[in-house]
Coordinates of C-alpha atoms in Angstrom, one line a residue:
X1 CA -4.1 -16.6 26.4
X2 CA -6.5 -16.2 23.3
X3 CA -6.1 -17.5 19.8
X4 CA -6.3 -15.4 16.6
X5 CA -9.8 -16.9 15.8
X6 CA -11.3 -15.7 19.3
X7 CA -10.3 -11.5 18.7
X8 CA -11.8 -11.3 15.5
X9 CA -9.4 -8.7 14.4
X10 CA -9.4 -7.1 11.6
X11 CA -6.6 -6.5 9.1
X12 CA -6.4 -3.2 6.9
X13 CA -3.7 -2.4 4.2
X14 CA -4.3 1.3 3.0
X15 CA -2.2 1.2 -0.1
X16 CA -1.8 4.3 -3.0
X17 CA -4.0 2.5 -5.3
X18 CA -6.4 0.0 -3.3
X19 CA -7.3 -0.2 0.4
X20 CA -7.5 -4.0 1.5
X21 CA -10.1 -5.2 4.4
X22 CA -11.1 -7.8 6.2
X23 CA -10.6 -10.5 9.2
X24 CA -7.7 -12.0 10.2
X25 CA -7.1 -15.5 9.5
X26 CA -8.8 -15.5 6.3
X27 CA -6.9 -16.1 2.8
X28 CA -8.0 -12.8 1.3
X29 CA -9.5 -9.4 2.2
X30 CA -13.4 -9.2 2.4
X31 CA -13.2 -5.8 0.8
X32 CA -11.0 -4.0 -1.7
X33 CA -11.8 -0.8 -3.1
X34 CA -9.7 2.3 -4.5
X35 CA -7.9 4.4 -2.0
X36 CA -8.9 7.5 -3.8
X37 CA -11.7 9.6 -3.0
X38 CA -14.1 11.9 -4.3
X39 CA -14.6 15.3 -3.1
X40 CA -17.3 18.2 -3.7
X41 CA -17.5 21.0 -1.7
X42 CA -20.3 21.4 0.4
X43 CA -21.7 24.6 -1.2
X44 CA -21.5 23.0 -4.6
X45 CA -23.4 20.1 -3.0
X46 CA -26.5 22.1 -1.7
X47 CA -26.7 23.8 -5.3
X48 CA -26.0 20.9 -7.5
X49 CA -29.1 19.8 -9.6
X50 CA -30.2 16.5 -10.3
X51 CA -30.0 16.7 -14.1
X52 CA -26.2 17.2 -14.0
X53 CA -25.3 14.9 -11.3
X54 CA -25.3 11.7 -13.5
X55 CA -27.6 8.7 -12.8
X56 CA -30.8 9.0 -10.5
X57 CA -30.3 7.5 -7.1
X58 CA -33.8 6.1 -5.5
X59 CA -34.1 8.3 -2.3
X60 CA -35.8 5.2 -0.8
X61 CA -32.6 3.3 -1.3
X62 CA -30.5 6.3 -0.7
X63 CA -26.6 7.1 -1.0
X64 CA -25.6 5.2 2.0
X65 CA -25.2 1.7 0.3
X66 CA -25.2 3.4 -3.3
X67 CA -23.0 6.4 -2.7
X68 CA -20.9 6.0 0.3
X69 CA -20.7 9.7 0.9
X70 CA -19.5 11.3 3.8
X71 CA -20.1 14.7 4.7
X72 CA -17.5 16.1 6.7
X73 CA -17.0 19.6 7.3
X74 CA -17.1 21.8 4.0
X75 CA -16.9 19.0 1.4
X76 CA -18.6 15.6 1.1
X77 CA -16.5 12.6 0.5
X78 CA -17.7 9.6 -2.0
X79 CA -15.8 6.6 -1.2
X80 CA -15.9 3.0 -3.0
X81 CA -16.0 1.8 -6.7
X82 CA -19.9 2.5 -7.0
X83 CA -19.6 6.0 -5.3
X84 CA -16.7 6.9 -7.7
X85 CA -18.3 4.9 -10.9
X86 CA -21.3 8.0 -10.8
X87 CA -19.9 11.2 -12.6
X88 CA -20.9 14.4 -10.5
X89 CA -20.7 18.0 -11.4
X90 CA -17.4 19.4 -9.7
X91 CA -16.2 16.2 -8.1
X92 CA -12.9 16.3 -7.7
X93 CA -10.7 12.8 -7.0
X94 CA -8.0 13.5 -4.6
X95 CA -5.7 10.6 -3.1
X96 CA -4.7 10.8 0.4
X97 CA -1.4 9.4 0.2
X98 CA 1.5 11.1 -1.9
X99 CA 5.0 9.8 -2.0
X100 CA 4.0 7.1 0.7
X101 CA 3.0 9.9 3.2
X102 CA -0.8 10.4 4.1
X103 CA -1.6 14.1 3.5
X104 CA -5.0 13.9 3.8
X105 CA -6.3 12.7 6.8
X106 CA -9.9 13.7 6.1
X107 CA -9.9 11.4 3.2
X108 CA -8.3 8.4 5.3
X109 CA -11.3 8.8 7.9
X110 CA -13.6 8.3 5.3
X111 CA -12.0 5.5 3.4
X112 CA -11.6 3.8 7.1
X113 CA -15.5 4.7 7.7
X114 CA -16.6 2.7 4.6
X115 CA -14.4 -0.3 5.2
X116 CA -15.9 -0.6 8.6
X117 CA -19.5 0.3 8.5
X118 CA -20.3 -0.6 4.7
X119 CA -17.7 -3.2 3.8
X120 CA -17.4 -5.2 6.2
X121 CA -20.0 -3.8 8.3
X122 CA -18.6 -4.0 11.9
X123 CA -18.3 -1.8 14.9
X124 CA -14.7 -1.2 15.3
X125 CA -15.1 -1.1 18.7
X126 CA -15.4 -4.4 19.2
X127 CA -12.1 -5.7 17.1
X128 CA -8.4 -5.2 17.6
X129 CA -6.8 -3.5 14.6
X130 CA -4.1 -4.4 12.3
X131 CA -2.9 -1.9 10.2
X132 CA -0.1 -1.9 7.7
X133 CA 2.3 0.8 7.2
X134 CA 4.5 1.8 4.5
X135 CA 8.4 1.1 5.4
X136 CA 9.3 4.6 5.6
X137 CA 6.3 5.7 7.9
X138 CA 7.2 8.6 10.0
X139 CA 6.6 8.7 13.8
X140 CA 4.1 11.5 13.3
X141 CA 2.0 9.4 10.9
X142 CA 2.0 6.7 13.6
X143 CA 0.6 9.0 16.3
X144 CA -1.8 10.3 13.8
X145 CA -3.1 6.8 13.3
X146 CA -3.0 5.7 16.6
X147 CA -5.1 8.9 18.2
X148 CA -7.8 8.0 15.2
X149 CA -8.0 4.7 16.1
X150 CA -8.3 4.9 19.7
X151 CA -10.0 8.6 20.2
X152 CA -12.6 8.4 16.7
X153 CA -13.0 4.8 16.6
X154 CA -12.7 3.5 20.0
X155 CA -10.8 0.2 19.0
X156 CA -9.5 -2.0 22.0
X157 CA -6.5 -2.9 20.9
X158 CA -3.9 -1.7 18.1
X159 CA -1.1 -3.0 16.0
X160 CA 1.3 -1.5 13.1
X161 CA 3.7 -3.6 11.1
X162 CA 5.7 -2.8 8.2
X163 CA 4.6 -3.8 4.6
X164 CA 7.7 -5.4 4.0
X165 CA 8.0 -7.4 7.5
X166 CA 3.7 -8.6 6.5
X167 CA 5.0 -9.6 2.9
X168 CA 7.9 -11.8 4.2
X169 CA 5.7 -13.5 6.7
X170 CA 2.9 -14.2 3.8
X171 CA 6.0 -16.3 2.1
X172 CA 6.8 -18.2 5.5
X173 CA 10.4 -16.3 5.6
X174 CA 11.7 -14.1 8.5
X175 CA 14.6 -12.9 6.2
X176 CA 13.9 -11.7 2.6
X177 CA 14.4 -9.1 -0.3
X178 CA 11.0 -7.5 -0.5
X179 CA 10.5 -6.0 -3.8
X180 CA 7.0 -3.9 -3.9
X181 CA 5.7 -2.5 -7.1
X182 CA 2.5 -1.0 -6.4
X183 CA 0.5 1.7 -7.7
X184 CA 2.1 4.7 -6.2
X185 CA 5.8 3.4 -6.3
X186 CA 8.0 0.7 -6.0
X187 CA 10.2 -0.1 -3.0
X188 CA 12.6 -2.6 -2.0
X189 CA 13.0 -3.5 1.6
X190 CA 15.5 -6.0 3.0
X191 CA 14.0 -8.1 5.8
X192 CA 16.3 -9.5 8.4
X193 CA 14.6 -11.9 11.4
X194 CA 11.9 -9.7 11.0
X195 CA 13.1 -6.5 11.1
X196 CA 13.3 -3.9 7.8
X197 CA 16.5 -2.7 7.5
X198 CA 15.8 0.9 7.1
X199 CA 19.1 2.1 6.0
X200 CA 18.9 -0.1 2.9
X201 CA 15.5 0.8 1.5
X202 CA 15.2 1.6 -2.0
X203 CA 12.4 3.4 -3.6
X204 CA 11.3 4.9 -7.0
X205 CA 8.3 6.9 -7.9
X206 CA 7.6 4.3 -10.8
X207 CA 4.5 2.4 -9.7
X208 CA 1.5 1.1 -11.8
X209 CA -0.3 4.5 -11.8
X210 CA 3.1 5.9 -13.6
X211 CA 3.1 2.6 -16.4
X212 CA -0.6 3.4 -17.2
X213 CA -0.4 7.0 -17.8
X214 CA 2.6 6.3 -20.0
X215 CA 0.1 3.8 -21.6
X216 CA -2.4 5.9 -21.9
X217 CA -0.4 8.6 -23.8
X218 CA 1.4 6.1 -26.1
X219 CA -1.9 5.1 -27.3
X220 CA -3.2 8.6 -27.7
X221 CA -0.1 9.4 -29.9
X222 CA -1.2 6.7 -32.2
X223 CA -4.8 8.0 -32.4
X224 CA -6.4 5.8 -30.1
X225 CA -8.7 8.1 -27.9
X226 CA -9.5 6.2 -24.4
X227 CA -13.3 7.3 -23.8
X228 CA -14.3 7.5 -20.1
X229 CA -17.4 5.5 -19.5
X230 CA -19.6 8.1 -18.4
X231 CA -18.6 10.4 -21.5
X232 CA -20.8 8.1 -24.1
X233 CA -24.0 6.0 -24.4
X234 CA -25.0 3.3 -26.9
X235 CA -28.1 4.0 -28.6
X236 CA -30.1 1.2 -30.0
X237 CA -30.7 1.8 -34.0
X238 CA -32.2 -1.3 -34.5
X239 CA -32.4 -4.9 -33.0
X240 CA -28.7 -5.9 -32.2
X241 CA -27.0 -2.7 -33.7
X242 CA -25.8 0.1 -31.4
X243 CA -24.5 3.3 -32.2
X244 CA -22.2 5.2 -29.9
X245 CA -23.3 8.7 -29.1
X246 CA -21.2 11.2 -26.9
X247 CA -22.5 12.8 -24.1
X248 CA -21.0 16.3 -22.9
X249 CA -20.9 17.4 -19.1
X250 CA -19.0 20.4 -18.8
X251 CA -19.0 20.4 -15.0
X252 CA -16.9 17.4 -14.9
X253 CA -13.2 17.9 -13.4
X254 CA -9.8 16.9 -15.0
X255 CA -8.8 14.8 -11.9
X256 CA -12.5 12.7 -12.6
X257 CA -11.5 12.6 -16.2
X258 CA -8.1 11.2 -15.6
X259 CA -9.5 8.4 -13.1
X260 CA -11.8 7.5 -15.3
X261 CA -9.6 6.9 -18.0
X262 CA -7.0 5.0 -15.5
X263 CA -9.6 2.6 -14.8
X264 CA -9.7 1.4 -18.4
X265 CA -6.6 2.0 -19.4
X266 CA -5.3 -0.1 -16.1
X267 CA -7.5 -3.0 -17.3
X268 CA -5.8 -2.6 -20.9
X269 CA -2.4 -2.7 -19.0
X270 CA -3.5 -6.0 -17.0
X271 CA -4.9 -7.8 -20.1
X272 CA -2.5 -7.2 -22.7
X273 CA 1.3 -6.0 -21.2
X274 CA 4.0 -8.5 -20.2
X275 CA 7.8 -7.8 -19.5
X276 CA 10.2 -8.5 -22.2
X277 CA 12.3 -11.2 -22.4
X278 CA 15.1 -9.0 -23.3
X279 CA 15.9 -5.1 -23.0
X280 CA 13.5 -3.5 -25.0
X281 CA 14.8 -2.3 -28.6
X282 CA 12.2 -0.4 -31.0
X283 CA 13.6 -1.8 -34.3
X284 CA 13.2 -5.3 -32.4
X285 CA 9.7 -4.9 -31.8
X286 CA 8.5 -2.7 -34.7
X287 CA 7.1 -5.9 -36.5
X288 CA 5.6 -7.5 -33.0
X289 CA 2.1 -9.3 -33.5
X290 CA -0.6 -7.0 -32.0
X291 CA -3.2 -8.1 -29.8
X292 CA -6.7 -6.4 -30.0
X293 CA -8.6 -5.1 -27.2
X294 CA -12.2 -4.0 -27.5
X295 CA -12.8 -0.8 -25.5
X296 CA -16.0 0.3 -23.4
X297 CA -17.3 2.2 -26.2
X298 CA -17.1 -0.8 -28.8
X299 CA -14.1 0.2 -30.6
X300 CA -11.4 -2.2 -30.9
X301 CA -7.7 -1.4 -30.8
X302 CA -4.7 -3.0 -32.0
X303 CA -1.8 -2.9 -29.5
X304 CA 1.7 -3.8 -30.5
X305 CA 5.2 -3.1 -29.5
X306 CA 3.6 -1.1 -26.5
X307 CA 2.7 -3.9 -24.5
X308 CA 6.3 -4.4 -24.1
X309 CA 7.7 -1.4 -24.0
X310 CA 5.2 -0.1 -21.2
X311 CA 6.5 -2.9 -18.6
X312 CA 10.0 -2.3 -19.5
X313 CA 9.8 1.2 -18.3
X314 CA 10.4 -0.6 -14.6
X315 CA 13.8 -1.9 -15.7
X316 CA 14.7 1.5 -18.1
X317 CA 12.9 4.4 -16.8
X318 CA 14.7 6.4 -19.7
X319 CA 12.0 4.8 -21.9
X320 CA 9.8 7.0 -20.7
X321 CA 11.2 10.2 -22.4
X322 CA 10.3 8.6 -25.6
X323 CA 6.8 8.5 -25.4
X324 CA 4.9 11.9 -26.6
X325 CA 2.6 13.9 -23.6
X326 CA 4.8 12.0 -20.6
X327 CA 5.4 15.1 -18.3
X328 CA 8.2 15.3 -15.7
X329 CA 10.3 12.9 -18.0
X330 CA 13.3 15.1 -17.0
X331 CA 13.0 13.6 -13.3
X332 CA 12.2 10.2 -14.2
X333 CA 15.3 9.5 -16.6
X334 CA 18.0 9.9 -13.7
X335 CA 16.0 6.8 -11.5
X336 CA 17.6 3.4 -11.5
X337 CA 15.7 0.5 -12.9
X338 CA 14.4 -2.4 -11.0
X339 CA 17.4 -4.4 -10.7
X340 CA 19.6 -1.8 -9.6
X341 CA 17.5 -0.9 -7.0
X342 CA 17.8 -4.5 -5.8
X343 CA 21.5 -4.6 -6.1
X344 CA 21.9 -1.0 -4.7
X345 CA 19.8 -2.0 -1.1
X346 CA 21.7 -5.6 -0.9
X347 CA 25.0 -3.7 -1.1
X348 CA 23.8 -1.6 1.9
X349 CA 23.2 -4.5 3.9
X350 CA 25.9 -6.6 6.4
X351 CA 28.2 -8.6 4.1
X352 CA 26.9 -11.4 6.4
X353 CA 23.8 -11.4 5.1
X354 CA 24.1 -10.4 1.3
X355 CA 23.7 -14.1 0.2
X356 CA 20.7 -14.8 2.0
X357 CA 19.1 -11.8 0.5
X358 CA 20.2 -12.7 -3.2
X359 CA 18.5 -16.1 -2.4
X360 CA 14.9 -14.7 -1.2
X361 CA 13.7 -12.0 -3.5
X362 CA 10.1 -11.7 -2.8
X363 CA 7.9 -9.8 -5.7
X364 CA 4.7 -8.4 -4.1
X365 CA 2.4 -5.8 -5.6
X366 CA -0.4 -5.1 -7.8
X367 CA 2.1 -4.1 -10.5
X368 CA 4.5 -7.0 -9.8
X369 CA 1.7 -9.3 -11.0
X370 CA 2.7 -8.5 -14.6
X371 CA 3.3 -11.2 -16.5
X372 CA 7.2 -12.5 -17.0
X373 CA 8.2 -9.6 -14.6
X374 CA 9.6 -12.6 -12.1
X375 CA 11.6 -14.2 -15.1
X376 CA 12.9 -10.7 -16.8
X377 CA 13.9 -9.8 -13.5
X378 CA 15.7 -12.9 -12.6
X379 CA 17.6 -12.8 -15.9
X380 CA 18.7 -9.3 -15.2
X381 CA 20.2 -10.0 -11.8
X382 CA 22.2 -13.0 -12.8
X383 CA 23.8 -10.9 -15.4
X384 CA 24.7 -7.9 -12.8
X385 CA 24.9 -9.4 -9.4
X386 CA 28.4 -10.9 -8.4
X387 CA 29.1 -14.6 -9.5
X388 CA 29.1 -16.0 -6.0
X389 CA 25.1 -14.7 -5.5
X390 CA 22.8 -17.4 -5.9
X391 CA 20.1 -15.4 -7.4
X392 CA 16.3 -16.6 -7.0
X393 CA 13.3 -14.7 -7.1
X394 CA 10.1 -16.0 -5.9
X395 CA 6.5 -15.0 -6.4
X396 CA 3.5 -16.8 -5.7
X397 CA 2.1 -18.4 -9.0
X398 CA -1.5 -17.0 -7.9
X399 CA -1.6 -12.8 -9.1
X400 CA -4.4 -12.7 -6.2
X401 CA -1.6 -13.7 -3.6
X402 CA 1.2 -11.4 -5.1
X403 CA -1.3 -8.6 -5.2
X404 CA -2.3 -9.2 -1.5
X405 CA 0.3 -10.2 0.1
X406 CA 0.7 -7.5 2.5
X407 CA -2.7 -8.3 3.9
X408 CA -2.3 -11.7 3.8
X409 CA 0.7 -11.4 5.9
X410 CA -1.2 -9.2 8.3
X411 CA -3.8 -12.1 8.4
X412 CA -1.5 -14.6 9.3
X413 CA 0.0 -12.6 11.9
X414 CA -2.7 -11.1 13.7
X415 CA -4.4 -14.9 13.9
X416 CA -1.4 -16.5 15.7
X417 CA -1.5 -17.2 19.2
X418 CA 1.3 -16.5 20.4
X419 CA 0.6 -12.8 19.0
X420 CA -2.1 -12.0 20.9
X421 CA -0.1 -10.7 23.8
X422 CA 1.8 -8.2 21.3
X423 CA -1.9 -5.9 21.3
X424 CA -1.8 -2.6 22.2
X425 CA -4.5 -0.7 23.7
X426 CA -4.9 2.7 24.5
X427 CA -3.8 2.6 28.4
X428 CA -0.4 0.5 26.7
X429 CA 0.0 2.1 23.6
X430 CA 2.9 4.5 24.4
X431 CA 5.1 0.6 23.7
X432 CA 4.7 0.9 20.1
X433 CA 3.8 4.6 19.5
X434 CA 4.4 6.5 23.0
X435 CA 0.7 7.5 22.6
X436 CA 0.9 9.5 25.7
X437 CA 3.4 12.4 24.9
X438 CA 4.6 12.7 28.2
X439 CA 5.6 9.2 28.4
X440 CA 7.9 9.6 25.6
X441 CA 9.9 12.2 27.5
X442 CA 10.0 10.8 30.8
X443 CA 11.5 7.4 29.1
X444 CA 13.9 9.4 27.6
X445 CA 15.1 11.6 30.1
X446 CA 15.4 8.5 32.7
X447 CA 17.3 6.8 29.8
X448 CA 19.6 9.3 29.2
X449 CA 20.7 10.3 32.5
X450 CA 21.4 6.0 33.3
X451 CA 23.0 4.8 30.1
X452 CA 22.3 1.8 28.0
X453 CA 21.0 0.0 30.8
X454 CA 18.5 1.1 33.5
X455 CA 15.1 1.1 35.0
X456 CA 12.0 3.7 34.1
X457 CA 8.3 3.4 35.2
X458 CA 5.6 5.0 32.5
X459 CA 2.0 5.0 33.4
X460 CA 2.6 2.8 36.4
X461 CA 4.6 0.2 34.9
X462 CA 8.2 -0.6 35.3
X463 CA 10.8 -1.6 32.8
X464 CA 14.2 -2.9 32.5
X465 CA 16.1 -1.9 29.3
X466 CA 19.3 -2.0 27.7
X467 CA 21.2 -5.2 29.1
X468 CA 23.3 -6.4 26.3
X469 CA 21.9 -3.8 23.6
X470 CA 25.0 -2.1 21.9
X471 CA 25.4 1.4 23.0
X472 CA 22.9 4.1 21.0
X473 CA 21.1 1.4 19.2
X474 CA 18.0 1.7 21.4
X475 CA 17.8 5.4 21.1
X476 CA 17.6 5.7 17.2
X477 CA 14.0 6.8 17.0
X478 CA 14.0 8.0 20.5
X479 CA 11.1 5.1 21.7
X480 CA 12.4 3.0 24.3
X481 CA 9.5 1.1 25.1
X482 CA 8.9 -0.2 21.7
X483 CA 12.1 -1.8 21.9
X484 CA 11.5 -3.1 25.3
X485 CA 8.0 -5.0 24.0
X486 CA 9.3 -5.6 20.4
X487 CA 12.7 -6.2 20.5
X488 CA 12.8 -10.0 21.0
X489 CA 15.8 -10.3 22.7
X490 CA 15.8 -12.8 25.8
X491 CA 17.4 -10.2 28.7
X492 CA 14.1 -7.7 28.1
X493 CA 11.2 -8.3 30.3
X494 CA 8.2 -6.2 31.2
X495 CA 8.3 -5.8 35.3
X496 CA 4.8 -5.8 36.7
X497 CA 3.7 -2.7 38.5
X498 CA 2.2 -4.8 41.4
X499 CA 4.7 -7.5 42.4
X500 CA 7.9 -6.4 40.4
X501 CA 8.4 -9.9 39.7
X502 CA 6.5 -11.1 36.7
X503 CA 8.2 -12.1 33.9
X504 CA 7.5 -12.4 30.0
X505 CA 9.1 -12.8 26.8
X506 CA 8.3 -11.3 23.7
X507 CA 9.1 -13.0 20.4
X508 CA 10.4 -11.1 17.6
X509 CA 7.3 -11.4 15.8
X510 CA 7.2 -7.6 14.3
X511 CA 9.5 -5.2 13.0
X512 CA 10.6 -2.7 15.6
X513 CA 11.5 0.1 12.8
X514 CA 15.3 -0.1 13.8

């Protein structure tokens, strides 16, 4: 059996805000870059002039290393912080992920290409891939992911693991309640013995980007405008003195302007915002001391109550309606706050594990790195939870570990020697994803005829299933072999197709999506 260091696996975590990529066994990802892409219609690229395309690029150094552009059919994609940092006429900034689901696979390919070939400088054919997936990921999304990895990138082996499970592993726990607050959403997912309890997962569209937009609108309502970096230049009038001159680019898209503003506003949020100790009250915070922040154009702004009000939207979404210019606030108001989501999720779990979940609440994600968020959540939960519950919110003191907890969990998992038997090759990939469509039909039809126990053969391998498993449990996602290989129950053994006698137990290392 090979160890994790010998297989040099690559771990990928494509989040709603950033993509993290690196080698298994390392303590942090090698590459972290935005999970949005710049997109220009190919016709516009051909007619685009150098005068209006932002800073000129030396053709000798070319755009491979600088622009990370990917020509895909009728549009050209620009991936990575550097490529997105240059303003280009007619360039739209699009996110391939919406509500936790991939909606633009072409953009995802561009992101993966950038990670492999320009950040890690590796050939994906030579490295097994562990991919993190949302707890609510669908079977169709898994199949598409496997198809791309095996058919386009020719990876030798693949594995998909749920975000919540990897976060739990990163903290050394098999059972926990994972509160993952990222860029696009906040998800509360209970993990028990290495499995996500799918029916108890709670989610909210309030994440880091929504808070950033709220902060931007609130500052603008007070006359503090955030200028994107491309919209001005600093001109030296005399030695040591500069004058800011506005630059007009009429062909700049609204999506690129919004992206550029978010980059600045996000930094403001991370620098000055912190969760208030008590629920935000307008009168109580009206005279709060202000904090200074210098914008890229040299303007210094003073931020007062907003640095407490914006984070409190996580706990009280109705605060969003008090901010001028925030759209769709009517959809936000009915949402639950973070403490209510936690309690709701735990109450949907079995009574026997609720006590353990209350004492193992893990904070993860970029938004969860906000100052005082851990203390405020623990305080609110102590007030709202049952008296018998021993509430304990756990979070790494290192903001980097909190931000990259999913990736770190994948790095730990893929480097374990005992995990190496869990990889799926293209030929065996029906175990996790039913990569071959006829395999799913064969196994399901056979299992349906024989009931909760029996044998089946898929691609020349014979399997024994169902012994000791509650009736109906195995058919929940119509994926039988996934449970056979990953369920971890001692009565499950793959049977060798050659001798019929070779048995091997699989440990419950990963989530099976039950």
